[in-house]
C-alpha cells in the first residue's frame, strides 16, 4: 500500500493531523492498533486550555506564564508561545466541527479551573471532554472520507540512507486479524502513538495500550528521544484501581484530607508538588482522601457525572456522601521523540505529534489541560508539514521484505519465563523507585534488575502459536518496547543529578540550572544535554 | 532505601473459587480465586497466569473506551464494569463476525456511522449555543461506541443492512445540533434501512452502559422525518392516506 502521508495512531493528535494533511491535498492513511475511538484520548476528563476569558478575565500572556512556571525552566519559550497563542483558534475550530462543549449562560464555551492556572481556562464537556473531542474528530474524518485501518500494530519504521541522511520510507505493521506482516510505503510518516505511562503497569491511570510503542520504534530506527525521565504523577487516582479522578474536582473546590481529616497542602498547586505532599503523608502512614462532598449532589451530577460513576463503580464509594481514597500514580509522560519546530524528528520525513513527541511545551511538569491542546495545535502543524514534505518528495522509495524479525523472534523464543510476571515486577520497581521521588543509588539498582530481565528476554516468548488475533504476541512486543523505554527513563534519571518538576531526587533536592537547565537528548545510547 | 520487593505471587491458591465459562471454539471453564474484581480483571488474571491464548479486548479499564463489551448470561455488559459471579457464562457480542474468542470485528458496525452520514455536514461559524441547546444532545454524545446496542438489537436477524441503534443515535446527535445547517440531507439518508425498520423493542436502551436510549432517539428522528414529509412505509403500503402520521408519539 502506498500513500503520501501515513499516520500511525488515531487518538486526538493522529486524527487532527490526518484531517489537516488531507485538507492540504495529501493522500492519507491512518493506522491504529485499536480502533480510533478506543484511543486513550477518550479518557481525558478535565478539559482543554485556551485563554478565552469566558469565565473571568484571562489572557494568552497568563497562559504562557503559567505554563512556563510549571515547566521549571525546561520548556521552549517560543513553542509555549505558539501553543498558547494558537489555543483560541484551536477551540474555535473544535467548536466549528461540532464538539459539544458545555456552555455558559451567555452561550459561550464553559471554562473551569485546573491546577497551576491563574484563571478558569479549561474548556470542557462535562467530564467527558476527551471522549467528545475524539468522537467528533472521528466523525469529521469519516465526513472527509479519510482511510483508517484499525487493528494494525506498528512493528518498525523503514528507513533509507540518502546522502548520509536518514530518511523514512514507510512502516511495517502486524495485521492483528490475519497475523500477516504488512508493508506501507509513504513519502512521509507521522507517529501519533501516545505516551509510556504503562511502564508503571497497573500503577498508572492510562489505557493498557499506552506502552510507548512509537517512541521505542522511532528510537530503534535511529531517531533521538528527549526528557524521558520526566513522568508526571497525578495526585488523585483512586486507591484500588488507579483510575483517575479529574483535577477539575479539586479545581471546583475539592479538598485533600489525611486520615485525621486534616488538609495538608494547597490542592491547586502544580501536580508535582501535590503528588509529593501526598507521598509524604502516605510515608507517614496516613491514608489520603479526596473530599468533594461539600460541592453538593446537583453540582457533581451536572459537572462531574463521570467522576461519581467511577468512584461508585471502582472504589465503592459515593463521593456525594463519602471520601474517595486516593494515591498518586503515573499519568502523563513529558518525554518523547525529539522534534524540531516543524514537528519533524531527527529522521527526515518522520514526524511525531501528541504525547509520543516532545514539543517542549510541558518541560519538567505538564499543566492539566495543555495536553489536549497540544494535540490540536501541533496536530495541525504536523499534518500540514508532513503533507508539504510529501509533495516535495518526487517518488516512493520501494520497500520490500514482508517478514519481520521482531515477530519471528517472539514466536520462536523459549517460554521458560512468564513475561507478564516480569512486566508486573518492573512496574512495581518503577512505581516504588522511579516514581514521585527518586534516589541515585536505588535508580542504579533498578537498572541492574532491568538489565537482568533484558538478559532473560530470549527465555520469554509467546506461548500462543495462533496467527489469528494473537494478543499474547502483541503484549509481548509491547513488553519489549517497555523494556527499551525503561532503560531510557533510567538513563535520564540517573544522570540528572538535580530535582526539577516531576524529576525529584531525594539525594539532590535543588534545581541546578548551571548544569541541567537543558534537555536530555538520547540517540543510540548516547546522552547529551541540549538547550 | 534499598530495592526490594514483596510481590504477591501471580498464581492463585485458595478455595473460595469462582468458576466461569467462556465461549471459545467451545465453552471452556476457568477457575479463579478473586473477589470484588471486575470481569476484565478476571480475564486478565486468566490470560497472564493460566492461559495466554485467551483473546479479548480492553483499553481504558474505566468504562469509557468501549473496547471490552461482551455478553454475560446473554446480556451485553462492559467487562471492565461488570462484577462476575460463580457460574457466569461469557460470550462475544452478536451480529459481528467473531475474530477469536471474545473479540469481534467491528468494521462493519462502525461503517454504519458513515452510511448514516453521522457528522456535521459543514463547518459552522459563529453559532452561539446556550446550555439548553447543548442539553439537546448531551446524553447522545456520551456514546462510547461499545456496540452493546448493536449486539442486542433483534432487527439484524432479518435485515443486515439496518443502520442500527448507535448510528441513528449519532444522527440525532448531529441533527439536533444548532450548528447543523443541512439536517434534511441526514433525514433523507435514514429512510431506508433506518428509522422505520426499528421495532421500538427497547433492547438497545436496556443494555446501554451510558444510559442512552437509541429507541427514543429513533422516535425523535421519526417525528423529524414526518415533518420533512416522509411517512412510515408500512402505512404507505396500506395506501394509508394519513399524511405524515407515523404512529409514534409526537413531540
Ligand atoms: C485518565 C486521563 C485523563 C486525562 N485528562 C486530560 C485532560 O483533562 N486534559 C488534557 O489536556 N489531557 C488529559 N490527559 C492526557 C491526554 O488525554 C493525553 O495526553 C492525550 O490524549 C494523548 O493523545 P495522543 O493522540 O497523543 O495519543 P492517544 O490518544 O494515546 O492515542 C494513541 C494512538 O496510537 C495508537 N498506537 C499506539 N501504539 C501503536 C502501535 N504500536 N501500532 C499502531 N498504533 C498504535 C493507539 O491505538 C491510539 O490510536 C488525560 C489522560 C488520561 C489517561
Ligand atoms: S448507544 Fe450505548 S450501547 Fe450503543 S454503542 Fe453507544 S454507548 Fe454503547
Ligand atoms: S428499539 Fe429499535 S434499534 Fe433498539 S434494539 Fe429495538 S429494534 Fe433495535
Ligand atoms: S476497557 Fe474501556 S470500556 Fe472497558
PDB file of C-alpha atoms in Angstrom, chain A residues 22-262:
ATOM      1  CA  UNK A  22      -5.956  15.579   3.944  1.00  0.00           C
ATOM      2  CA  UNK A  23      -7.091  19.180   3.657  1.00  0.00           C
ATOM      3  CA  UNK A  24      -3.611  20.077   2.422  1.00  0.00           C
ATOM      4  CA  UNK A  25      -4.213  17.741  -0.506  1.00  0.00           C
ATOM      5  CA  UNK A  26      -2.259  14.667   0.563  1.00  0.00           C
ATOM      6  CA  UNK A  27      -3.436  11.085   0.240  1.00  0.00           C
ATOM      7  CA  UNK A  28      -3.621   9.965   3.842  1.00  0.00           C
ATOM      8  CA  UNK A  29      -3.856   6.590   5.540  1.00  0.00           C
ATOM      9  CA  UNK A  30      -4.283   6.263   9.306  1.00  0.00           C
ATOM     10  CA  UNK A  31      -3.305   3.060  11.108  1.00  0.00           C
ATOM     11  CA  UNK A  32      -4.078   2.160  14.706  1.00  0.00           C
ATOM     12  CA  UNK A  33      -3.550  -0.906  16.844  1.00  0.00           C
ATOM     13  CA  UNK A  34      -7.024  -0.407  18.304  1.00  0.00           C
ATOM     14  CA  UNK A  35      -9.999   1.389  16.754  1.00  0.00           C
ATOM     15  CA  UNK A  36      -9.827   5.186  16.632  1.00  0.00           C
ATOM     16  CA  UNK A  37     -12.470   5.839  19.267  1.00  0.00           C
ATOM     17  CA  UNK A  38     -10.776   3.426  21.669  1.00  0.00           C
ATOM     18  CA  UNK A  39      -7.638   5.569  21.830  1.00  0.00           C
ATOM     19  CA  UNK A  40      -6.643   6.864  25.221  1.00  0.00           C
ATOM     20  CA  UNK A  41      -7.713  10.401  24.300  1.00  0.00           C
ATOM     21  CA  UNK A  42     -11.274   9.311  25.123  1.00  0.00           C
ATOM     22  CA  UNK A  43     -10.262   9.137  28.779  1.00  0.00           C
ATOM     23  CA  UNK A  44      -9.429  12.825  29.215  1.00  0.00           C
ATOM     24  CA  UNK A  45     -11.898  14.346  31.609  1.00  0.00           C
ATOM     25  CA  UNK A  46     -10.871  17.753  32.897  1.00  0.00           C
ATOM     26  CA  UNK A  47     -10.639  19.984  29.867  1.00  0.00           C
ATOM     27  CA  UNK A  48      -8.595  21.743  27.213  1.00  0.00           C
ATOM     28  CA  UNK A  49      -6.905  25.061  27.879  1.00  0.00           C
ATOM     29  CA  UNK A  50      -7.405  28.287  25.957  1.00  0.00           C
ATOM     30  CA  UNK A  51      -7.395  31.835  27.296  1.00  0.00           C
ATOM     31  CA  UNK A  52     -10.908  32.653  26.101  1.00  0.00           C
ATOM     32  CA  UNK A  53     -11.871  34.583  29.209  1.00  0.00           C
ATOM     33  CA  UNK A  54     -15.396  33.137  29.193  1.00  0.00           C
ATOM     34  CA  UNK A  55     -15.366  32.611  32.949  1.00  0.00           C
ATOM     35  CA  UNK A  56     -13.485  35.605  34.298  1.00  0.00           C
ATOM     36  CA  UNK A  57     -10.583  37.562  32.962  1.00  0.00           C
ATOM     37  CA  UNK A  58      -7.747  35.729  31.234  1.00  0.00           C
ATOM     38  CA  UNK A  59      -5.033  36.359  28.689  1.00  0.00           C
ATOM     39  CA  UNK A  60      -2.693  34.459  26.426  1.00  0.00           C
ATOM     40  CA  UNK A  61       0.159  36.017  28.409  1.00  0.00           C
ATOM     41  CA  UNK A  62      -1.079  34.445  31.658  1.00  0.00           C
ATOM     42  CA  UNK A  63      -1.498  31.102  29.917  1.00  0.00           C
ATOM     43  CA  UNK A  64       2.108  31.327  28.730  1.00  0.00           C
ATOM     44  CA  UNK A  65       3.346  32.430  32.164  1.00  0.00           C
ATOM     45  CA  UNK A  66       1.531  29.596  33.986  1.00  0.00           C
ATOM     46  CA  UNK A  67       2.819  27.020  31.500  1.00  0.00           C
ATOM     47  CA  UNK A  68       6.414  28.220  31.786  1.00  0.00           C
ATOM     48  CA  UNK A  69       6.271  28.327  35.570  1.00  0.00           C
ATOM     49  CA  UNK A  70       5.038  24.770  35.765  1.00  0.00           C
ATOM     50  CA  UNK A  71       7.718  23.673  33.279  1.00  0.00           C
ATOM     51  CA  UNK A  72      10.574  24.657  35.645  1.00  0.00           C
ATOM     52  CA  UNK A  73      12.787  26.208  33.008  1.00  0.00           C
ATOM     53  CA  UNK A  74      12.645  23.203  30.731  1.00  0.00           C
ATOM     54  CA  UNK A  75      10.099  24.408  28.182  1.00  0.00           C
ATOM     55  CA  UNK A  76      10.980  26.188  24.999  1.00  0.00           C
ATOM     56  CA  UNK A  77       9.529  29.687  25.276  1.00  0.00           C
ATOM     57  CA  UNK A  78       8.718  30.145  21.609  1.00  0.00           C
ATOM     58  CA  UNK A  79       6.972  26.746  21.446  1.00  0.00           C
ATOM     59  CA  UNK A  80       4.906  27.626  24.514  1.00  0.00           C
ATOM     60  CA  UNK A  81       4.042  30.942  22.928  1.00  0.00           C
ATOM     61  CA  UNK A  82       2.977  29.150  19.757  1.00  0.00           C
ATOM     62  CA  UNK A  83       0.852  26.712  21.748  1.00  0.00           C
ATOM     63  CA  UNK A  84      -0.915  29.286  23.897  1.00  0.00           C
ATOM     64  CA  UNK A  85      -1.477  31.912  21.238  1.00  0.00           C
ATOM     65  CA  UNK A  86      -2.963  29.326  18.872  1.00  0.00           C
ATOM     66  CA  UNK A  87      -5.246  27.967  21.587  1.00  0.00           C
ATOM     67  CA  UNK A  88      -8.245  30.266  20.963  1.00  0.00           C
ATOM     68  CA  UNK A  89      -8.162  29.365  17.247  1.00  0.00           C
ATOM     69  CA  UNK A  90      -7.884  25.679  18.085  1.00  0.00           C
ATOM     70  CA  UNK A  91     -11.007  25.915  20.262  1.00  0.00           C
ATOM     71  CA  UNK A  92     -12.844  27.826  17.569  1.00  0.00           C
ATOM     72  CA  UNK A  93     -12.048  25.023  15.158  1.00  0.00           C
ATOM     73  CA  UNK A  94     -13.212  22.309  17.567  1.00  0.00           C
ATOM     74  CA  UNK A  95     -16.422  24.263  18.047  1.00  0.00           C
ATOM     75  CA  UNK A  96     -16.860  24.581  14.285  1.00  0.00           C
ATOM     76  CA  UNK A  97     -16.683  20.826  13.672  1.00  0.00           C
ATOM     77  CA  UNK A  98     -19.347  20.210  16.307  1.00  0.00           C
ATOM     78  CA  UNK A  99     -17.672  19.309  19.611  1.00  0.00           C
ATOM     79  CA  UNK A 100     -20.486  19.510  22.185  1.00  0.00           C
ATOM     80  CA  UNK A 101     -18.760  21.617  24.839  1.00  0.00           C
ATOM     81  CA  UNK A 102     -20.598  22.628  27.991  1.00  0.00           C
ATOM     82  CA  UNK A 103     -21.853  26.216  27.700  1.00  0.00           C
ATOM     83  CA  UNK A 104     -22.169  29.283  29.888  1.00  0.00           C
ATOM     84  CA  UNK A 105     -25.485  31.069  30.378  1.00  0.00           C
ATOM     85  CA  UNK A 106     -24.414  33.677  27.856  1.00  0.00           C
ATOM     86  CA  UNK A 107     -23.901  30.971  25.211  1.00  0.00           C
ATOM     87  CA  UNK A 108     -20.131  30.656  25.307  1.00  0.00           C
ATOM     88  CA  UNK A 109     -17.908  27.625  25.815  1.00  0.00           C
ATOM     89  CA  UNK A 110     -17.816  26.921  29.554  1.00  0.00           C
ATOM     90  CA  UNK A 111     -14.450  27.025  31.334  1.00  0.00           C
ATOM     91  CA  UNK A 112     -13.190  25.857  34.690  1.00  0.00           C
ATOM     92  CA  UNK A 113     -10.114  25.917  36.806  1.00  0.00           C
ATOM     93  CA  UNK A 114      -7.377  23.285  36.869  1.00  0.00           C
ATOM     94  CA  UNK A 115      -4.202  23.190  38.982  1.00  0.00           C
ATOM     95  CA  UNK A 116      -1.433  25.712  38.290  1.00  0.00           C
ATOM     96  CA  UNK A 117      -3.739  28.009  36.282  1.00  0.00           C
ATOM     97  CA  UNK A 118      -4.369  31.634  37.233  1.00  0.00           C
ATOM     98  CA  UNK A 119      -7.851  31.610  35.674  1.00  0.00           C
ATOM     99  CA  UNK A 120     -10.685  29.298  34.723  1.00  0.00           C
ATOM    100  CA  UNK A 121      -9.105  28.282  31.464  1.00  0.00           C
ATOM    101  CA  UNK A 122     -10.066  24.691  30.756  1.00  0.00           C
ATOM    102  CA  UNK A 123     -12.896  24.293  28.241  1.00  0.00           C
ATOM    103  CA  UNK A 124     -14.882  21.158  28.984  1.00  0.00           C
ATOM    104  CA  UNK A 125     -17.774  18.925  28.023  1.00  0.00           C
ATOM    105  CA  UNK A 126     -18.925  17.771  31.467  1.00  0.00           C
ATOM    106  CA  UNK A 127     -16.111  15.448  32.475  1.00  0.00           C
ATOM    107  CA  UNK A 128     -16.222  13.699  29.094  1.00  0.00           C
ATOM    108  CA  UNK A 129     -14.047  16.255  27.330  1.00  0.00           C
ATOM    109  CA  UNK A 130     -11.666  13.795  25.663  1.00  0.00           C
ATOM    110  CA  UNK A 131     -14.448  11.414  24.669  1.00  0.00           C
ATOM    111  CA  UNK A 132     -16.450  14.129  22.958  1.00  0.00           C
ATOM    112  CA  UNK A 133     -13.473  15.674  21.210  1.00  0.00           C
ATOM    113  CA  UNK A 134     -12.167  12.316  19.981  1.00  0.00           C
ATOM    114  CA  UNK A 135     -15.522  11.130  18.685  1.00  0.00           C
ATOM    115  CA  UNK A 136     -16.204  14.404  16.905  1.00  0.00           C
ATOM    116  CA  UNK A 137     -12.762  14.244  15.253  1.00  0.00           C
ATOM    117  CA  UNK A 138     -13.507  10.689  14.183  1.00  0.00           C
ATOM    118  CA  UNK A 139     -16.830  11.742  12.677  1.00  0.00           C
ATOM    119  CA  UNK A 140     -15.016  14.539  10.838  1.00  0.00           C
ATOM    120  CA  UNK A 141     -12.547  12.018   9.368  1.00  0.00           C
ATOM    121  CA  UNK A 142     -15.467   9.926   8.131  1.00  0.00           C
ATOM    122  CA  UNK A 143     -17.056  13.017   6.603  1.00  0.00           C
ATOM    123  CA  UNK A 144     -13.847  13.654   4.682  1.00  0.00           C
ATOM    124  CA  UNK A 145     -13.513  10.034   3.619  1.00  0.00           C
ATOM    125  CA  UNK A 146     -10.108   9.564   5.246  1.00  0.00           C
ATOM    126  CA  UNK A 147      -8.952   5.967   5.147  1.00  0.00           C
ATOM    127  CA  UNK A 148      -8.499   4.491   8.627  1.00  0.00           C
ATOM    128  CA  UNK A 149      -7.262   0.930   9.087  1.00  0.00           C
ATOM    129  CA  UNK A 150      -7.836  -0.500  12.544  1.00  0.00           C
ATOM    130  CA  UNK A 151      -6.040  -3.270  14.426  1.00  0.00           C
ATOM    131  CA  UNK A 152      -2.643  -2.787  12.736  1.00  0.00           C
ATOM    132  CA  UNK A 153       0.263  -2.896  15.159  1.00  0.00           C
ATOM    133  CA  UNK A 154       3.333  -0.812  14.250  1.00  0.00           C
ATOM    134  CA  UNK A 155       6.442  -3.009  14.135  1.00  0.00           C
ATOM    135  CA  UNK A 156       9.209  -0.912  12.570  1.00  0.00           C
ATOM    136  CA  UNK A 157       9.841   2.323  10.739  1.00  0.00           C
ATOM    137  CA  UNK A 158      11.527   1.607   7.422  1.00  0.00           C
ATOM    138  CA  UNK A 159      14.370   3.990   6.610  1.00  0.00           C
ATOM    139  CA  UNK A 160      16.903   4.645   3.863  1.00  0.00           C
ATOM    140  CA  UNK A 161      20.152   6.466   3.942  1.00  0.00           C
ATOM    141  CA  UNK A 162      20.492   9.101   1.232  1.00  0.00           C
ATOM    142  CA  UNK A 163      23.458  11.478   1.228  1.00  0.00           C
ATOM    143  CA  UNK A 164      24.260  10.297   4.744  1.00  0.00           C
ATOM    144  CA  UNK A 165      20.781  11.439   5.841  1.00  0.00           C
ATOM    145  CA  UNK A 166      18.370   9.017   7.425  1.00  0.00           C
ATOM    146  CA  UNK A 167      15.103   9.164   5.521  1.00  0.00           C
ATOM    147  CA  UNK A 168      11.798   7.413   6.280  1.00  0.00           C
ATOM    148  CA  UNK A 169      10.111   5.447   3.527  1.00  0.00           C
ATOM    149  CA  UNK A 170       7.319   3.605   5.274  1.00  0.00           C
ATOM    150  CA  UNK A 171       6.429   1.263   8.110  1.00  0.00           C
ATOM    151  CA  UNK A 172       5.844  -2.404   8.716  1.00  0.00           C
ATOM    152  CA  UNK A 173       2.826  -3.439  10.745  1.00  0.00           C
ATOM    153  CA  UNK A 174       1.314  -6.630  12.034  1.00  0.00           C
ATOM    154  CA  UNK A 175      -2.266  -7.062  10.932  1.00  0.00           C
ATOM    155  CA  UNK A 176      -3.740  -8.366  14.167  1.00  0.00           C
ATOM    156  CA  UNK A 177      -6.602 -10.104  12.407  1.00  0.00           C
ATOM    157  CA  UNK A 178      -4.631 -12.052   9.816  1.00  0.00           C
ATOM    158  CA  UNK A 179      -1.324 -12.282  11.649  1.00  0.00           C
ATOM    159  CA  UNK A 180       0.440 -11.141   8.462  1.00  0.00           C
ATOM    160  CA  UNK A 181       3.163  -8.527   8.340  1.00  0.00           C
ATOM    161  CA  UNK A 182       2.124  -5.698   6.013  1.00  0.00           C
ATOM    162  CA  UNK A 183       4.313  -3.006   4.482  1.00  0.00           C
ATOM    163  CA  UNK A 184       3.052   0.506   3.882  1.00  0.00           C
ATOM    164  CA  UNK A 185       5.215   2.771   1.813  1.00  0.00           C
ATOM    165  CA  UNK A 186       4.770   6.503   2.331  1.00  0.00           C
ATOM    166  CA  UNK A 187       6.515   9.726   1.439  1.00  0.00           C
ATOM    167  CA  UNK A 188       6.172  10.904   4.999  1.00  0.00           C
ATOM    168  CA  UNK A 189       5.123   9.246   8.244  1.00  0.00           C
ATOM    169  CA  UNK A 190       3.617  10.817  11.349  1.00  0.00           C
ATOM    170  CA  UNK A 191       3.865   8.958  14.646  1.00  0.00           C
ATOM    171  CA  UNK A 192       0.970   9.765  16.977  1.00  0.00           C
ATOM    172  CA  UNK A 193       1.150   6.724  19.203  1.00  0.00           C
ATOM    173  CA  UNK A 194       0.734   8.199  22.693  1.00  0.00           C
ATOM    174  CA  UNK A 195       2.860   8.092  25.834  1.00  0.00           C
ATOM    175  CA  UNK A 196       4.550   5.440  28.004  1.00  0.00           C
ATOM    176  CA  UNK A 197       2.946   5.565  31.436  1.00  0.00           C
ATOM    177  CA  UNK A 198       2.157   1.861  31.309  1.00  0.00           C
ATOM    178  CA  UNK A 199       5.821   1.240  32.095  1.00  0.00           C
ATOM    179  CA  UNK A 200       4.379   1.620  35.596  1.00  0.00           C
ATOM    180  CA  UNK A 201       1.971  -1.187  34.752  1.00  0.00           C
ATOM    181  CA  UNK A 202      -1.120  -1.036  36.963  1.00  0.00           C
ATOM    182  CA  UNK A 203       0.265   1.987  38.830  1.00  0.00           C
ATOM    183  CA  UNK A 204      -0.956   4.260  36.070  1.00  0.00           C
ATOM    184  CA  UNK A 205      -4.177   5.994  35.092  1.00  0.00           C
ATOM    185  CA  UNK A 206      -3.507   5.167  31.463  1.00  0.00           C
ATOM    186  CA  UNK A 207      -5.078   2.852  28.960  1.00  0.00           C
ATOM    187  CA  UNK A 208      -3.409  -0.555  28.715  1.00  0.00           C
ATOM    188  CA  UNK A 209      -2.219   0.321  25.232  1.00  0.00           C
ATOM    189  CA  UNK A 210      -0.044   3.255  26.319  1.00  0.00           C
ATOM    190  CA  UNK A 211       3.196   1.309  26.088  1.00  0.00           C
ATOM    191  CA  UNK A 212       5.425   3.765  24.262  1.00  0.00           C
ATOM    192  CA  UNK A 213       5.487   1.716  21.052  1.00  0.00           C
ATOM    193  CA  UNK A 214       6.029   4.649  18.703  1.00  0.00           C
ATOM    194  CA  UNK A 215       8.836   6.075  20.806  1.00  0.00           C
ATOM    195  CA  UNK A 216      10.657   2.752  21.061  1.00  0.00           C
ATOM    196  CA  UNK A 217      10.161   2.134  17.348  1.00  0.00           C
ATOM    197  CA  UNK A 218      11.468   5.561  16.336  1.00  0.00           C
ATOM    198  CA  UNK A 219      14.432   5.152  18.671  1.00  0.00           C
ATOM    199  CA  UNK A 220      15.290   1.785  17.144  1.00  0.00           C
ATOM    200  CA  UNK A 221      15.132   3.412  13.717  1.00  0.00           C
ATOM    201  CA  UNK A 222      17.710   5.993  14.781  1.00  0.00           C
ATOM    202  CA  UNK A 223      15.587   8.942  15.963  1.00  0.00           C
ATOM    203  CA  UNK A 224      16.539  10.934  19.062  1.00  0.00           C
ATOM    204  CA  UNK A 225      14.338  10.958  22.149  1.00  0.00           C
ATOM    205  CA  UNK A 226      14.403  13.548  24.905  1.00  0.00           C
ATOM    206  CA  UNK A 227      13.485  14.258  28.530  1.00  0.00           C
ATOM    207  CA  UNK A 228      12.373  10.683  29.072  1.00  0.00           C
ATOM    208  CA  UNK A 229      12.930  10.869  32.848  1.00  0.00           C
ATOM    209  CA  UNK A 230      10.060  13.340  33.243  1.00  0.00           C
ATOM    210  CA  UNK A 231       6.969  11.351  34.162  1.00  0.00           C
ATOM    211  CA  UNK A 232       4.037  13.126  35.718  1.00  0.00           C
ATOM    212  CA  UNK A 233       2.287  11.500  38.642  1.00  0.00           C
ATOM    213  CA  UNK A 234      -1.325  12.512  39.024  1.00  0.00           C
ATOM    214  CA  UNK A 235      -2.166  13.232  42.649  1.00  0.00           C
ATOM    215  CA  UNK A 236      -5.663  11.786  42.640  1.00  0.00           C
ATOM    216  CA  UNK A 237      -6.006   8.325  41.201  1.00  0.00           C
ATOM    217  CA  UNK A 238      -8.320   6.031  43.107  1.00  0.00           C
ATOM    218  CA  UNK A 239      -6.516   3.829  45.549  1.00  0.00           C
ATOM    219  CA  UNK A 240      -7.606   0.378  44.392  1.00  0.00           C
ATOM    220  CA  UNK A 241      -7.985   0.756  40.661  1.00  0.00           C
ATOM    221  CA  UNK A 242      -5.598   3.647  39.800  1.00  0.00           C
ATOM    222  CA  UNK A 243      -8.476   5.105  37.792  1.00  0.00           C
ATOM    223  CA  UNK A 244      -8.324   8.875  37.632  1.00  0.00           C
ATOM    224  CA  UNK A 245     -10.465  11.385  39.467  1.00  0.00           C
ATOM    225  CA  UNK A 246     -10.079  14.537  37.423  1.00  0.00           C
ATOM    226  CA  UNK A 247      -8.260  17.580  38.695  1.00  0.00           C
ATOM    227  CA  UNK A 248     -11.423  19.541  37.976  1.00  0.00           C
ATOM    228  CA  UNK A 249     -12.760  18.066  41.232  1.00  0.00           C
ATOM    229  CA  UNK A 250     -10.064  19.994  43.098  1.00  0.00           C
ATOM    230  CA  UNK A 251     -10.459  22.943  40.745  1.00  0.00           C
ATOM    231  CA  UNK A 252     -14.084  23.176  41.832  1.00  0.00           C
ATOM    232  CA  UNK A 253     -13.046  23.276  45.489  1.00  0.00           C
ATOM    233  CA  UNK A 254     -12.357  19.664  46.457  1.00  0.00           C
ATOM    234  CA  UNK A 255     -10.064  19.071  49.459  1.00  0.00           C
ATOM    235  CA  UNK A 256      -7.307  16.605  50.126  1.00  0.00           C
ATOM    236  CA  UNK A 257      -7.522  15.107  53.605  1.00  0.00           C
ATOM    237  CA  UNK A 258      -5.406  12.679  55.611  1.00  0.00           C
ATOM    238  CA  UNK A 259      -6.737  10.012  57.979  1.00  0.00           C
ATOM    239  CA  UNK A 260      -7.191  12.614  60.690  1.00  0.00           C
ATOM    240  CA  UNK A 261      -9.421  14.610  58.395  1.00  0.00           C
ATOM    241  CA  UNK A 262      -6.852  17.411  58.084  1.00  0.00           C
TER     242      UNK A 262
END
